[in-house]
PDB file of C-alpha atoms in Angstrom:
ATOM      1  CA  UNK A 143     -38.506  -6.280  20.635  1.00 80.00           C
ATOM      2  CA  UNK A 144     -37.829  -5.260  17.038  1.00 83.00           C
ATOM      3  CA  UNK A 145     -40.809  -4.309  14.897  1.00 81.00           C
ATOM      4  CA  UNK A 146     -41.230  -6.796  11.575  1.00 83.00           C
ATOM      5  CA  UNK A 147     -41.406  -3.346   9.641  1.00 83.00           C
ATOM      6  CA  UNK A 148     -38.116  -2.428  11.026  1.00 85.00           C
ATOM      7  CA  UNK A 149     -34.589  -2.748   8.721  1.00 86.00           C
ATOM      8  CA  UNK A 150     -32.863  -4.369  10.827  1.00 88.00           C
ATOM      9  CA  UNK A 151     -35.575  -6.883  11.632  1.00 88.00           C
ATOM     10  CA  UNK A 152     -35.516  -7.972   7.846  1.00 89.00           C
ATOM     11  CA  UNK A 153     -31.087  -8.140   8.319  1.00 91.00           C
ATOM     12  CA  UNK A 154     -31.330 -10.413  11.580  1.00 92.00           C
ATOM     13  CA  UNK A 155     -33.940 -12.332  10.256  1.00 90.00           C
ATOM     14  CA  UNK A 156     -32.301 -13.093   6.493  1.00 90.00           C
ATOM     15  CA  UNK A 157     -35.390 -14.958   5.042  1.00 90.00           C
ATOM     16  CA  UNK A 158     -35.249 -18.118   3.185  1.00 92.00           C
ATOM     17  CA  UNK A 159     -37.102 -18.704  -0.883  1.00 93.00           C
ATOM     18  CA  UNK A 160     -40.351 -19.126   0.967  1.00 92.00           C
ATOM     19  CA  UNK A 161     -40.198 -15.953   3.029  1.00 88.00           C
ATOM     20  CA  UNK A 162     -39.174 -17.951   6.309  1.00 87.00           C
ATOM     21  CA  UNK A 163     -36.344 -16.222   8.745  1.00 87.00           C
ATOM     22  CA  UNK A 164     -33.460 -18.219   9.276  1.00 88.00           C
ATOM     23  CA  UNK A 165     -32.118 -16.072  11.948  1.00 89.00           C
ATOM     24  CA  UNK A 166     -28.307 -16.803  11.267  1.00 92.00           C
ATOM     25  CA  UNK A 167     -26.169 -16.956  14.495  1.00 90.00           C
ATOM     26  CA  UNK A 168     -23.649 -14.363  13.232  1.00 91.00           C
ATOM     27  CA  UNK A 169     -25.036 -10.640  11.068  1.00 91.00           C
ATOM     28  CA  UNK A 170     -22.665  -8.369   9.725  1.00 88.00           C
ATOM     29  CA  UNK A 171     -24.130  -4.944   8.969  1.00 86.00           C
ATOM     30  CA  UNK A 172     -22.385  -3.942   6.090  1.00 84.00           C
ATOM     31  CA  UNK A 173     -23.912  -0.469   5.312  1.00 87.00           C
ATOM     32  CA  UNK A 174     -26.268   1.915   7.063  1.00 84.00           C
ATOM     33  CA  UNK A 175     -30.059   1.078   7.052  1.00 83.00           C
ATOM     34  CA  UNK A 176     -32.447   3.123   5.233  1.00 81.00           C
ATOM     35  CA  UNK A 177     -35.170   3.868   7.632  1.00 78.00           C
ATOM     36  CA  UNK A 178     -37.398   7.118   5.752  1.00 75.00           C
ATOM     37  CA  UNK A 179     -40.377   8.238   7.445  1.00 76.00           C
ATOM     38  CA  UNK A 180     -40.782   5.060   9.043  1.00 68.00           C
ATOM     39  CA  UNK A 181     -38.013   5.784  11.925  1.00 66.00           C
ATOM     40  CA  UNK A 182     -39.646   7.556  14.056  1.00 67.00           C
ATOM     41  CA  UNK A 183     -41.851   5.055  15.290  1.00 75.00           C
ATOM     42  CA  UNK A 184     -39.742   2.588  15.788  1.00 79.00           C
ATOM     43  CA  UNK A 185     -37.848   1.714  19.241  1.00 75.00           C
ATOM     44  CA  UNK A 186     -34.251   1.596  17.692  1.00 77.00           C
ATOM     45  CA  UNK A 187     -33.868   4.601  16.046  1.00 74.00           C
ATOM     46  CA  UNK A 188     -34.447   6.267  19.703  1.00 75.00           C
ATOM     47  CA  UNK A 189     -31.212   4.818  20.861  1.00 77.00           C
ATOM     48  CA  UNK A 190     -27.911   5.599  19.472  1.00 76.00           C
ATOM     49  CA  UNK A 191     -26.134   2.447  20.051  1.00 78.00           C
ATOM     50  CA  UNK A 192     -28.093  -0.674  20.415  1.00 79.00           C
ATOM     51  CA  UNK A 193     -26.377  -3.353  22.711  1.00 84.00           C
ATOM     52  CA  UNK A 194     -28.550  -6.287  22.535  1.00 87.00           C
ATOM     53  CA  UNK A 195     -32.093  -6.585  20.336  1.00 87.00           C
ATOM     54  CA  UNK A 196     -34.798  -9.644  20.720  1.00 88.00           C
ATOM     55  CA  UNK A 197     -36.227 -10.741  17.614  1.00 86.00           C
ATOM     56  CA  UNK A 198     -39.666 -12.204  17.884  1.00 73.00           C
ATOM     57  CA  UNK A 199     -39.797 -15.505  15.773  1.00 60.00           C
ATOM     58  CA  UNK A 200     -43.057 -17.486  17.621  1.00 68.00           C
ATOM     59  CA  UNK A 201     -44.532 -16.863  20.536  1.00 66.00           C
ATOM     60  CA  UNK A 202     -42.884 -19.416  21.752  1.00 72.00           C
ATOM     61  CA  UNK A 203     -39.261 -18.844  20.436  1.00 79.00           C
ATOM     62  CA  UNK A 204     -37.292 -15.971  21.556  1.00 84.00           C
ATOM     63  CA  UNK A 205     -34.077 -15.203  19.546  1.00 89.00           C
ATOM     64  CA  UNK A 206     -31.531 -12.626  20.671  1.00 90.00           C
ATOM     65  CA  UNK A 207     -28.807 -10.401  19.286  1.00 91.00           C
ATOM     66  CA  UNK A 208     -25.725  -8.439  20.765  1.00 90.00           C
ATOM     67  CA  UNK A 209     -23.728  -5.986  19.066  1.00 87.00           C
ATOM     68  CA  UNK A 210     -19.784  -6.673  19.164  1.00 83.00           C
ATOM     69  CA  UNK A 211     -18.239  -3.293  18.515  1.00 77.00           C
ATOM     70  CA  UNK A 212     -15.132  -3.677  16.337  1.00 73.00           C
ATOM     71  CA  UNK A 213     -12.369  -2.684  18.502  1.00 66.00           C
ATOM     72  CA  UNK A 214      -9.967   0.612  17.417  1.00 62.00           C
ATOM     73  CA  UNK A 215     -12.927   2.436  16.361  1.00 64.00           C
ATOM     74  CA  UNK A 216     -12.828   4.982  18.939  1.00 62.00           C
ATOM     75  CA  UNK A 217      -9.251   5.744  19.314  1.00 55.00           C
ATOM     76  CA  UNK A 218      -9.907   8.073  22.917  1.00 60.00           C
ATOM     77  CA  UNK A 219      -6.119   7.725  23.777  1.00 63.00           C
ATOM     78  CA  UNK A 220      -3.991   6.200  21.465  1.00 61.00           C
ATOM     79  CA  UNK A 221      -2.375   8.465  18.930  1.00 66.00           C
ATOM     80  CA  UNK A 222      -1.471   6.039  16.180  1.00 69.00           C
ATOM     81  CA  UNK A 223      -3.233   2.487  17.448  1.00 70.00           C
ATOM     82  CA  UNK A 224      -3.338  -0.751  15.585  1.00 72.00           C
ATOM     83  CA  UNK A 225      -5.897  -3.748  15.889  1.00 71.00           C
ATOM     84  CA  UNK A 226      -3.758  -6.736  17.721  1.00 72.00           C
ATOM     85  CA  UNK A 227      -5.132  -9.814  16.651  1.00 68.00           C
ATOM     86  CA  UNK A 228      -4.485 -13.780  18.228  1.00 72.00           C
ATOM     87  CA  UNK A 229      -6.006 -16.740  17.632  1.00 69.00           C
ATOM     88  CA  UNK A 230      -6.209 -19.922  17.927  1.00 66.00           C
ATOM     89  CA  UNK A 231      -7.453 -23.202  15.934  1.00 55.00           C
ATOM     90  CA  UNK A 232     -10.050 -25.387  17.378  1.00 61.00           C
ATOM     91  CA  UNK A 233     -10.771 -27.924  14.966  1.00 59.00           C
ATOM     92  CA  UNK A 234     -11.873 -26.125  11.547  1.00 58.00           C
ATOM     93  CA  UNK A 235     -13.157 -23.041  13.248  1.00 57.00           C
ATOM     94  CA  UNK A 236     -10.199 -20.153  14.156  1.00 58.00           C
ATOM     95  CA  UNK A 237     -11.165 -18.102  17.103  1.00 58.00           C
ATOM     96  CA  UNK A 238      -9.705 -14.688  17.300  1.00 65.00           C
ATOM     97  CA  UNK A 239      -9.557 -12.083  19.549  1.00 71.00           C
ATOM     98  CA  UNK A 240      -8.226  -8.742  18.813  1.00 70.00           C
ATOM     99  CA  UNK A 241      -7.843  -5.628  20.729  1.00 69.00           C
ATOM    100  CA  UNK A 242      -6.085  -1.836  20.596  1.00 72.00           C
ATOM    101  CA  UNK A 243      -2.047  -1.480  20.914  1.00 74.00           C
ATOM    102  CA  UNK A 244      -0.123   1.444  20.566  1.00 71.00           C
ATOM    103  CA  UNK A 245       3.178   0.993  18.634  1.00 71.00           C
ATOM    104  CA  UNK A 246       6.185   0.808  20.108  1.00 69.00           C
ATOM    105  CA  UNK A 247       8.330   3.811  19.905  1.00 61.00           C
TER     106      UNK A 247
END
């Protein structure tokens, strides 16, 4: 469970005017997280890649996140991969999925 001190608690939980979290069902992390002397007390910065986190909004209230890795980041065995991407359109809302190719040679 994330500490209310803790970075990334304050980007999952996105708080409202009056201080409230929303806790928004999708978080981009756009830049690293500035922890300082803080860090070394908390439970995430122990890890080096978090998978899943609970956020703590009641007692009552449990709210969980997962980290999606973005795929073609680590590139183990493809010399010159690209990010394949299909989709498809349900209503308003496009779904995609995309995953490593190699090109074709």
């Amino acid at each position: 469970e994330l500490d209310t001190s803790s970075p990334l608690y304050d980007k999952l939980c996105s708080p409202n005017s009056n201080g409230d979290c929303t806790f928004p069902g999708y978080v981009k992390l756009d830049e690293n997280l500035v922890y300082g002397s803080l860090a070394e007390s908390l439970a995430e910065y122990e890890v080096d890649t978090i998978r899943s986190v609970r956020v703590q909004s009641s007692p009552a209230i449990p709210v969980y996140y997962e980290y999606v890795r973005p795929p073609c980041v680590f590139q183990n065995f493809l010399s010159d991969g690209l990010k394949a991407i299909t989709g498809q359109v349900h209503g308003d809302r496009i779904v995609d999925r995309s995953y490593c190719a190699e090109k074709e040679t």
